[in-house]
Amino acid sequence: MDFAALPWHTAWLAQARALTSKHHHAWLVVGRTGDGVRQAASALAASLLCQQPKQSIACGECPSCRWLAGDVHPDFKKLTPDLGDGETVKLPTIKVDAVREALEFMQLSAAGEQGRVLLVDPATALPRESANALLKALEEPPPNTRWLLVAAQPERLLPTIRSRALKIAVAGPSPAESLAWLRAQGVSSPETLLLQSRGEPLSALAAAQSESGSARDQFVQDLLRPGQLPTLKWGAWLEAGPKPERRERFAALLRALLDWTADWARVRAQLAPHVFVTERAGLSLLAAGLPLSEALRYHRALLRKLNLPDTTLSARLQFEALLLDYRALFSR
């Protein structure tokens, strides 16, 4: 388990540690996934448990840090979703039994004076039953405990959860910091990848290291020709990956399709594209007569699929259906 802080989180950690150590027990750690909100929350948890933090960053050397590194810390618990078997693009959820087990853990006396820390990552993976189980503990927390709830999309949380946790926003890196970090990771052409990833360095790194990143350019070229868009080809590509990668492939292509349709709408409205800057000419020629309202309706359908994918259909069937709708929409 990695609790190291990213370079642009150093200043944020100093502020976050001061706040979470004294002012409240439950904190909603908010930020973009591609900027490292999950890494920031993990680094904060390590800092709160560290016996001798250095400038609010966990030292990595004390017994507490070594326990964390070995995933055996007696005062730390992390709640993460059940991801399923990869066969279906299932909404990851944190089951209520796991929440109840974590609540029992938090009721125990802490082994160290730093207290106990529960990290829920992401809190948006809590279905209603699990969220309600957590709610009671947030209202009446055991003493000497800290509750860190990670949320890239806090609006998707139950209002009752949001109202009982104080929000602390994670600052994203500057473009210069992102480029410097990507170069340090050995990424070539980081400027292009960063642009395609909406300025998120972790997303850019993932694209550079995955097959989805290399397939993206071909996917975009196919989107430029809706009438000949090979839906079966892309469905087969999704299914060809190993089971653990199918969810990532689905998410990567869905994200590209979302960015594509958003940029199409921007170009249609005489605005510059945000992501596909080099494809502005192609976007402007793509179904110029299509009413903007119809394209936006399709874009909203994609957003709903991003937040709540179908739990019964395979990734291949879902994505082929989305591409068939795209062909029908943009082939008029």
mmCIF file of C-alpha atoms in Angstrom:
data_model
loop_
_atom_site.group_PDB
_atom_site.id
_atom_site.type_symbol
_atom_site.label_atom_id
_atom_site.label_comp_id
_atom_site.label_asym_id
_atom_site.label_seq_id
_atom_site.Cartn_x
_atom_site.Cartn_y
_atom_site.Cartn_z
ATOM 1 C CA MET A 1 0.000 0.000 0.000
ATOM 2 C CA ASP A 2 1.526 3.318 -1.108
ATOM 3 C CA PHE A 3 1.194 6.320 1.220
ATOM 4 C CA ALA A 4 3.794 8.556 -0.415
ATOM 5 C CA ALA A 5 2.821 12.161 -1.094
ATOM 6 C CA LEU A 6 2.937 13.520 -4.625
ATOM 7 C CA PRO A 7 5.170 16.594 -5.051
ATOM 8 C CA TRP A 8 2.317 19.080 -5.436
ATOM 9 C CA HIS A 9 0.604 17.868 -2.251
ATOM 10 C CA THR A 10 3.351 19.004 0.120
ATOM 11 C CA ALA A 11 1.859 22.408 0.954
ATOM 12 C CA TRP A 12 -1.660 20.971 1.090
ATOM 13 C CA LEU A 13 -0.623 18.285 3.586
ATOM 14 C CA ALA A 14 0.630 20.879 6.057
ATOM 15 C CA GLN A 15 -2.740 22.619 6.065
ATOM 16 C CA ALA A 16 -4.756 19.398 6.007
ATOM 17 C CA ARG A 17 -2.866 17.808 8.878
ATOM 18 C CA ALA A 18 -3.314 20.895 11.047
ATOM 19 C CA LEU A 19 -7.053 20.948 10.374
ATOM 20 C CA THR A 20 -7.783 17.257 10.727
ATOM 21 C CA SER A 21 -5.680 16.884 13.875
ATOM 22 C CA LYS A 22 -7.662 19.433 15.896
ATOM 23 C CA HIS A 23 -10.900 20.756 14.473
ATOM 24 C CA HIS A 24 -13.160 17.837 13.559
ATOM 25 C CA HIS A 25 -13.338 14.056 13.284
ATOM 26 C CA ALA A 26 -14.833 13.514 9.798
ATOM 27 C CA TRP A 27 -13.374 15.001 6.631
ATOM 28 C CA LEU A 28 -14.461 14.884 3.016
ATOM 29 C CA VAL A 29 -11.300 14.930 0.909
ATOM 30 C CA VAL A 30 -12.358 16.369 -2.453
ATOM 31 C CA GLY A 31 -10.423 16.644 -5.716
ATOM 32 C CA ARG A 32 -9.927 15.198 -9.180
ATOM 33 C CA THR A 33 -8.866 11.561 -9.384
ATOM 34 C CA GLY A 34 -6.308 12.391 -12.069
ATOM 35 C CA ASP A 35 -4.732 15.027 -9.824
ATOM 36 C CA GLY A 36 -4.169 12.424 -7.111
ATOM 37 C CA VAL A 37 -6.982 12.973 -4.599
ATOM 38 C CA ARG A 38 -6.695 9.341 -3.507
ATOM 39 C CA GLN A 39 -2.933 9.628 -3.033
ATOM 40 C CA ALA A 40 -3.417 12.869 -1.091
ATOM 41 C CA ALA A 41 -5.898 11.222 1.287
ATOM 42 C CA SER A 42 -3.589 8.236 1.808
ATOM 43 C CA ALA A 43 -0.649 10.547 2.500
ATOM 44 C CA LEU A 44 -2.803 12.458 4.996
ATOM 45 C CA ALA A 45 -3.769 9.238 6.772
ATOM 46 C CA ALA A 46 -0.088 8.285 7.020
ATOM 47 C CA SER A 47 0.764 11.749 8.352
ATOM 48 C CA LEU A 48 -1.908 11.529 11.059
ATOM 49 C CA LEU A 49 -0.583 8.157 12.210
ATOM 50 C CA CYS A 50 3.129 8.928 11.893
ATOM 51 C CA GLN A 51 5.032 9.189 15.171
ATOM 52 C CA GLN A 52 7.520 11.760 13.881
ATOM 53 C CA PRO A 53 6.204 13.506 10.750
ATOM 54 C CA LYS A 54 8.595 15.783 8.887
ATOM 55 C CA GLN A 55 6.935 19.010 7.716
ATOM 56 C CA SER A 56 3.546 17.273 7.981
ATOM 57 C CA ILE A 57 4.683 14.365 5.773
ATOM 58 C CA ALA A 58 4.959 10.848 7.166
ATOM 59 C CA CYS A 59 8.591 10.042 7.867
ATOM 60 C CA GLY A 60 8.470 6.544 6.380
ATOM 61 C CA GLU A 61 10.833 5.272 9.068
ATOM 62 C CA CYS A 62 8.970 5.082 12.383
ATOM 63 C CA PRO A 63 7.170 1.894 13.477
ATOM 64 C CA SER A 64 3.818 3.374 12.426
ATOM 65 C CA CYS A 65 5.029 4.049 8.891
ATOM 66 C CA ARG A 66 6.549 0.590 8.620
ATOM 67 C CA TRP A 67 3.273 -0.977 9.774
ATOM 68 C CA LEU A 68 1.393 1.018 7.180
ATOM 69 C CA ALA A 69 3.820 -0.033 4.456
ATOM 70 C CA GLY A 70 3.292 -3.666 5.434
ATOM 71 C CA ASP A 71 -0.502 -3.257 5.646
ATOM 72 C CA VAL A 72 -0.500 -4.359 9.299
ATOM 73 C CA HIS A 73 -1.122 -1.084 11.152
ATOM 74 C CA PRO A 74 -3.268 -1.787 14.255
ATOM 75 C CA ASP A 75 -4.962 1.652 14.108
ATOM 76 C CA PHE A 76 -5.677 1.974 10.384
ATOM 77 C CA LYS A 77 -8.550 0.651 8.304
ATOM 78 C CA LYS A 78 -9.284 1.241 4.622
ATOM 79 C CA LEU A 79 -12.655 0.654 3.022
ATOM 80 C CA THR A 80 -12.556 0.059 -0.742
ATOM 81 C CA PRO A 81 -15.153 -1.236 -3.222
ATOM 82 C CA ASP A 82 -15.832 -4.773 -4.266
ATOM 83 C CA LEU A 83 -14.823 -4.633 -7.944
ATOM 84 C CA GLY A 84 -16.409 -7.902 -8.994
ATOM 85 C CA ASP A 85 -14.772 -10.310 -11.414
ATOM 86 C CA GLY A 86 -14.250 -7.946 -14.353
ATOM 87 C CA GLU A 87 -16.758 -9.752 -16.560
ATOM 88 C CA THR A 88 -19.322 -6.973 -16.278
ATOM 89 C CA VAL A 89 -18.927 -3.227 -15.998
ATOM 90 C CA LYS A 90 -20.479 -3.272 -12.582
ATOM 91 C CA LEU A 91 -20.779 -0.265 -10.312
ATOM 92 C CA PRO A 92 -18.134 -0.830 -7.608
ATOM 93 C CA THR A 93 -19.709 -0.782 -4.165
ATOM 94 C CA ILE A 94 -18.571 -0.957 -0.553
ATOM 95 C CA LYS A 95 -20.759 -3.605 1.010
ATOM 96 C CA VAL A 96 -22.590 -2.961 4.264
ATOM 97 C CA ASP A 97 -20.880 -5.909 5.989
ATOM 98 C CA ALA A 98 -17.496 -4.327 5.301
ATOM 99 C CA VAL A 99 -18.742 -1.026 6.758
ATOM 100 C CA ARG A 100 -20.003 -2.718 9.907
ATOM 101 C CA GLU A 101 -16.687 -4.510 10.331
ATOM 102 C CA ALA A 102 -14.864 -1.183 9.984
ATOM 103 C CA LEU A 103 -17.164 0.453 12.551
ATOM 104 C CA GLU A 104 -16.397 -2.302 15.050
ATOM 105 C CA PHE A 105 -12.709 -1.715 14.398
ATOM 106 C CA MET A 106 -13.048 2.029 15.067
ATOM 107 C CA GLN A 107 -14.768 1.363 18.401
ATOM 108 C CA LEU A 108 -11.669 -0.376 19.778
ATOM 109 C CA SER A 109 -9.131 1.516 21.819
ATOM 110 C CA ALA A 110 -6.216 2.815 19.774
ATOM 111 C CA ALA A 111 -2.862 1.122 20.165
ATOM 112 C CA GLY A 112 -1.010 4.437 19.750
ATOM 113 C CA GLU A 113 -1.571 7.972 20.963
ATOM 114 C CA GLN A 114 -2.186 9.165 17.399
ATOM 115 C CA GLY A 115 -5.595 7.460 17.480
ATOM 116 C CA ARG A 116 -7.385 5.453 14.812
ATOM 117 C CA VAL A 117 -7.938 6.413 11.182
ATOM 118 C CA LEU A 118 -10.549 5.107 8.742
ATOM 119 C CA LEU A 119 -10.049 5.855 5.043
ATOM 120 C CA VAL A 120 -13.084 5.366 2.766
ATOM 121 C CA ASP A 121 -11.942 5.412 -0.854
ATOM 122 C CA PRO A 122 -14.090 6.386 -2.629
ATOM 123 C CA ALA A 123 -16.993 7.389 -0.417
ATOM 124 C CA THR A 124 -19.191 7.538 -3.530
ATOM 125 C CA ALA A 125 -18.989 3.726 -3.637
ATOM 126 C CA LEU A 126 -21.181 3.568 -0.531
ATOM 127 C CA PRO A 127 -24.707 2.490 -1.520
ATOM 128 C CA ARG A 128 -27.556 3.780 0.618
ATOM 129 C CA GLU A 129 -27.511 0.877 3.096
ATOM 130 C CA SER A 130 -23.749 1.176 3.627
ATOM 131 C CA ALA A 131 -23.919 4.971 3.886
ATOM 132 C CA ASN A 132 -26.663 4.774 6.502
ATOM 133 C CA ALA A 133 -24.595 2.304 8.522
ATOM 134 C CA LEU A 134 -21.687 4.758 8.478
ATOM 135 C CA LEU A 135 -23.896 7.740 9.261
ATOM 136 C CA LYS A 136 -24.565 6.800 12.887
ATOM 137 C CA ALA A 137 -20.832 6.599 13.637
ATOM 138 C CA LEU A 138 -20.222 9.970 11.968
ATOM 139 C CA GLU A 139 -22.860 11.507 14.244
ATOM 140 C CA GLU A 140 -21.451 9.946 17.416
ATOM 141 C CA PRO A 141 -17.821 9.024 16.706
ATOM 142 C CA PRO A 142 -15.627 7.143 19.148
ATOM 143 C CA PRO A 143 -12.994 9.365 20.792
ATOM 144 C CA ASN A 144 -9.582 9.846 19.215
ATOM 145 C CA THR A 145 -10.646 8.801 15.710
ATOM 146 C CA ARG A 146 -10.328 10.409 12.280
ATOM 147 C CA TRP A 147 -12.606 9.587 9.353
ATOM 148 C CA LEU A 148 -11.352 10.439 5.864
ATOM 149 C CA LEU A 149 -13.870 10.122 3.010
ATOM 150 C CA VAL A 150 -12.457 10.480 -0.504
ATOM 151 C CA ALA A 151 -14.772 11.933 -3.151
ATOM 152 C CA ALA A 152 -13.951 13.064 -6.668
ATOM 153 C CA GLN A 153 -17.683 13.739 -7.137
ATOM 154 C CA PRO A 154 -18.999 14.807 -3.710
ATOM 155 C CA GLU A 155 -22.396 15.718 -5.178
ATOM 156 C CA ARG A 156 -23.056 11.984 -5.561
ATOM 157 C CA LEU A 157 -22.876 11.442 -1.793
ATOM 158 C CA LEU A 158 -25.973 11.380 0.379
ATOM 159 C CA PRO A 159 -26.658 14.871 1.757
ATOM 160 C CA THR A 160 -26.636 13.430 5.263
ATOM 161 C CA ILE A 161 -23.071 12.195 4.767
ATOM 162 C CA ARG A 162 -21.927 15.529 3.307
ATOM 163 C CA SER A 163 -23.477 17.447 6.184
ATOM 164 C CA ARG A 164 -21.524 15.523 8.824
ATOM 165 C CA ALA A 165 -18.083 15.806 7.237
ATOM 166 C CA LEU A 166 -16.103 18.977 6.703
ATOM 167 C CA LYS A 167 -14.818 19.415 3.178
ATOM 168 C CA ILE A 168 -11.147 19.891 2.453
ATOM 169 C CA ALA A 169 -10.217 20.382 -1.197
ATOM 170 C CA VAL A 170 -7.014 18.938 -2.617
ATOM 171 C CA ALA A 171 -5.145 21.410 -4.793
ATOM 172 C CA GLY A 172 -4.161 20.227 -8.251
ATOM 173 C CA PRO A 173 -0.706 20.753 -9.755
ATOM 174 C CA SER A 174 0.234 23.609 -12.038
ATOM 175 C CA PRO A 175 0.910 22.730 -15.702
ATOM 176 C CA ALA A 176 4.641 23.123 -15.049
ATOM 177 C CA GLU A 177 4.497 20.756 -12.076
ATOM 178 C CA SER A 178 2.519 18.213 -14.085
ATOM 179 C CA LEU A 179 4.956 18.287 -17.006
ATOM 180 C CA ALA A 180 7.987 18.026 -14.732
ATOM 181 C CA TRP A 181 6.488 15.050 -12.900
ATOM 182 C CA LEU A 182 5.519 13.256 -16.117
ATOM 183 C CA ARG A 183 9.016 13.728 -17.528
ATOM 184 C CA ALA A 184 10.446 12.311 -14.295
ATOM 185 C CA GLN A 185 8.272 9.222 -14.846
ATOM 186 C CA GLY A 186 9.853 8.773 -18.285
ATOM 187 C CA VAL A 187 6.778 9.822 -20.289
ATOM 188 C CA SER A 188 7.479 11.005 -23.817
ATOM 189 C CA SER A 189 5.366 13.791 -25.358
ATOM 190 C CA PRO A 190 3.830 14.710 -21.977
ATOM 191 C CA GLU A 191 2.325 17.918 -23.375
ATOM 192 C CA THR A 192 0.014 16.016 -25.719
ATOM 193 C CA LEU A 193 -0.957 13.426 -23.126
ATOM 194 C CA LEU A 194 -1.642 16.101 -20.533
ATOM 195 C CA LEU A 195 -3.902 17.942 -22.948
ATOM 196 C CA GLN A 196 -5.800 14.749 -23.769
ATOM 197 C CA SER A 197 -6.170 14.027 -20.049
ATOM 198 C CA ARG A 198 -7.739 17.407 -19.209
ATOM 199 C CA GLY A 199 -4.597 18.491 -17.378
ATOM 200 C CA GLU A 200 -4.597 15.530 -14.980
ATOM 201 C CA PRO A 201 -1.053 14.124 -14.634
ATOM 202 C CA LEU A 202 -2.042 10.731 -13.203
ATOM 203 C CA SER A 203 -4.518 10.197 -16.034
ATOM 204 C CA ALA A 204 -1.814 11.152 -18.528
ATOM 205 C CA LEU A 205 0.594 8.649 -16.975
ATOM 206 C CA ALA A 206 -2.046 5.906 -17.042
ATOM 207 C CA ALA A 207 -2.701 6.612 -20.720
ATOM 208 C CA ALA A 208 1.013 6.423 -21.494
ATOM 209 C CA GLN A 209 1.305 3.054 -19.771
ATOM 210 C CA SER A 210 -1.878 1.370 -20.990
ATOM 211 C CA GLU A 211 -3.065 -0.185 -24.214
ATOM 212 C CA SER A 212 -6.095 2.098 -23.992
ATOM 213 C CA GLY A 213 -3.853 5.106 -24.503
ATOM 214 C CA SER A 214 -2.344 3.678 -27.669
ATOM 215 C CA ALA A 215 -5.797 2.714 -28.997
ATOM 216 C CA ARG A 216 -7.249 6.174 -28.385
ATOM 217 C CA ASP A 217 -5.866 7.751 -31.569
ATOM 218 C CA GLN A 218 -7.361 5.044 -33.778
ATOM 219 C CA PHE A 219 -10.642 5.314 -31.908
ATOM 220 C CA VAL A 220 -10.781 9.052 -32.624
ATOM 221 C CA GLN A 221 -10.113 8.478 -36.315
ATOM 222 C CA ASP A 222 -13.003 6.029 -36.391
ATOM 223 C CA LEU A 223 -15.265 8.560 -34.667
ATOM 224 C CA LEU A 224 -14.601 10.962 -37.532
ATOM 225 C CA ARG A 225 -16.354 8.495 -39.883
ATOM 226 C CA PRO A 226 -19.632 7.659 -38.123
ATOM 227 C CA GLY A 227 -21.083 5.796 -41.090
ATOM 228 C CA GLN A 228 -18.156 3.365 -41.125
ATOM 229 C CA LEU A 229 -17.576 3.233 -37.363
ATOM 230 C CA PRO A 230 -16.619 -0.410 -36.625
ATOM 231 C CA THR A 231 -18.696 -1.095 -33.549
ATOM 232 C CA LEU A 232 -17.887 -4.810 -33.487
ATOM 233 C CA LYS A 233 -14.171 -4.089 -33.714
ATOM 234 C CA TRP A 234 -14.201 -1.931 -30.585
ATOM 235 C CA GLY A 235 -16.473 -4.311 -28.741
ATOM 236 C CA ALA A 236 -14.058 -7.135 -29.491
ATOM 237 C CA TRP A 237 -11.122 -4.986 -28.380
ATOM 238 C CA LEU A 238 -12.770 -4.399 -25.013
ATOM 239 C CA GLU A 239 -13.369 -8.108 -24.528
ATOM 240 C CA ALA A 240 -9.900 -9.151 -25.724
ATOM 241 C CA GLY A 241 -8.172 -7.687 -22.684
ATOM 242 C CA PRO A 242 -7.536 -9.682 -19.510
ATOM 243 C CA LYS A 243 -10.428 -9.599 -17.043
ATOM 244 C CA PRO A 244 -8.839 -7.008 -14.708
ATOM 245 C CA GLU A 245 -8.282 -4.660 -17.674
ATOM 246 C CA ARG A 246 -11.758 -4.771 -19.184
ATOM 247 C CA ARG A 247 -13.176 -2.222 -16.757
ATOM 248 C CA GLU A 248 -10.233 0.105 -17.458
ATOM 249 C CA ARG A 249 -10.637 -0.272 -21.230
ATOM 250 C CA PHE A 250 -14.347 0.454 -21.023
ATOM 251 C CA ALA A 251 -13.759 3.529 -18.834
ATOM 252 C CA ALA A 252 -10.965 4.854 -21.081
ATOM 253 C CA LEU A 253 -12.993 4.655 -24.289
ATOM 254 C CA LEU A 254 -16.115 6.007 -22.600
ATOM 255 C CA ARG A 255 -14.073 8.947 -21.311
ATOM 256 C CA ALA A 256 -12.737 9.577 -24.811
ATOM 257 C CA LEU A 257 -16.260 9.476 -26.230
ATOM 258 C CA LEU A 258 -17.432 11.926 -23.575
ATOM 259 C CA ASP A 259 -14.593 14.334 -24.322
ATOM 260 C CA TRP A 260 -15.209 13.950 -28.052
ATOM 261 C CA THR A 261 -18.896 14.821 -27.884
ATOM 262 C CA ALA A 262 -18.217 17.690 -25.471
ATOM 263 C CA ASP A 263 -15.632 19.140 -27.855
ATOM 264 C CA TRP A 264 -18.018 18.641 -30.783
ATOM 265 C CA ALA A 265 -20.603 20.747 -28.942
ATOM 266 C CA ARG A 266 -18.023 23.431 -28.196
ATOM 267 C CA VAL A 267 -16.944 23.634 -31.844
ATOM 268 C CA ARG A 268 -20.582 23.673 -32.925
ATOM 269 C CA ALA A 269 -21.034 26.701 -30.641
ATOM 270 C CA GLN A 270 -18.006 28.444 -32.212
ATOM 271 C CA LEU A 271 -15.770 27.735 -29.212
ATOM 272 C CA ALA A 272 -12.351 26.086 -29.113
ATOM 273 C CA PRO A 273 -12.192 22.385 -28.150
ATOM 274 C CA HIS A 274 -10.739 21.553 -24.749
ATOM 275 C CA VAL A 275 -9.236 18.124 -25.425
ATOM 276 C CA PHE A 276 -9.156 17.332 -29.147
ATOM 277 C CA VAL A 277 -7.506 20.567 -30.184
ATOM 278 C CA THR A 278 -5.848 19.099 -33.283
ATOM 279 C CA GLU A 279 -9.169 17.687 -34.539
ATOM 280 C CA ARG A 280 -11.045 20.987 -34.636
ATOM 281 C CA ALA A 281 -11.435 20.901 -38.418
ATOM 282 C CA GLY A 282 -12.803 17.363 -38.360
ATOM 283 C CA LEU A 283 -15.184 18.198 -35.542
ATOM 284 C CA SER A 284 -16.513 21.228 -37.393
ATOM 285 C CA LEU A 285 -17.292 19.082 -40.458
ATOM 286 C CA LEU A 286 -18.900 16.263 -38.486
ATOM 287 C CA ALA A 287 -22.675 16.380 -39.022
ATOM 288 C CA ALA A 288 -22.770 20.169 -39.121
ATOM 289 C CA GLY A 289 -26.520 20.098 -39.525
ATOM 290 C CA LEU A 290 -27.181 18.020 -36.422
ATOM 291 C CA PRO A 291 -29.152 20.030 -33.822
ATOM 292 C CA LEU A 292 -27.025 20.790 -30.797
ATOM 293 C CA SER A 293 -29.805 19.623 -28.488
ATOM 294 C CA GLU A 294 -29.657 16.057 -29.888
ATOM 295 C CA ALA A 295 -25.893 15.805 -29.452
ATOM 296 C CA LEU A 296 -26.152 17.123 -25.893
ATOM 297 C CA ARG A 297 -28.880 14.575 -25.151
ATOM 298 C CA TYR A 298 -26.500 11.815 -26.263
ATOM 299 C CA HIS A 299 -23.709 13.338 -24.166
ATOM 300 C CA ARG A 300 -25.935 13.292 -21.080
ATOM 301 C CA ALA A 301 -26.697 9.635 -21.735
ATOM 302 C CA LEU A 302 -22.954 8.958 -21.724
ATOM 303 C CA LEU A 303 -22.596 10.775 -18.407
ATOM 304 C CA ARG A 304 -25.284 8.586 -16.873
ATOM 305 C CA LYS A 305 -23.427 5.510 -18.084
ATOM 306 C CA LEU A 306 -20.224 6.841 -16.530
ATOM 307 C CA ASN A 307 -21.828 7.231 -13.115
ATOM 308 C CA LEU A 308 -24.038 4.151 -13.087
ATOM 309 C CA PRO A 309 -23.127 1.483 -15.629
ATOM 310 C CA ASP A 310 -25.538 -1.337 -16.297
ATOM 311 C CA THR A 311 -24.897 -4.194 -13.871
ATOM 312 C CA THR A 312 -26.342 -6.929 -16.074
ATOM 313 C CA LEU A 313 -24.721 -6.443 -19.478
ATOM 314 C CA SER A 314 -21.122 -7.091 -20.425
ATOM 315 C CA ALA A 315 -18.747 -4.257 -21.186
ATOM 316 C CA ARG A 316 -18.760 -5.266 -24.839
ATOM 317 C CA LEU A 317 -22.541 -5.140 -25.228
ATOM 318 C CA GLN A 318 -22.802 -1.824 -23.434
ATOM 319 C CA PHE A 319 -20.141 -0.127 -25.495
ATOM 320 C CA GLU A 320 -21.364 -1.516 -28.814
ATOM 321 C CA ALA A 321 -24.804 -0.100 -27.989
ATOM 322 C CA LEU A 322 -23.292 3.319 -27.294
ATOM 323 C CA LEU A 323 -21.415 3.265 -30.603
ATOM 324 C CA LEU A 324 -24.507 2.203 -32.521
ATOM 325 C CA ASP A 325 -26.324 5.209 -31.048
ATOM 326 C CA TYR A 326 -23.384 7.403 -32.089
ATOM 327 C CA ARG A 327 -23.538 6.070 -35.654
ATOM 328 C CA ALA A 328 -27.262 6.705 -35.838
ATOM 329 C CA LEU A 329 -26.885 10.206 -34.413
ATOM 330 C CA PHE A 330 -23.959 11.443 -36.483
ATOM 331 C CA SER A 331 -24.757 9.645 -39.730
ATOM 332 C CA ARG A 332 -27.823 11.710 -40.535
#
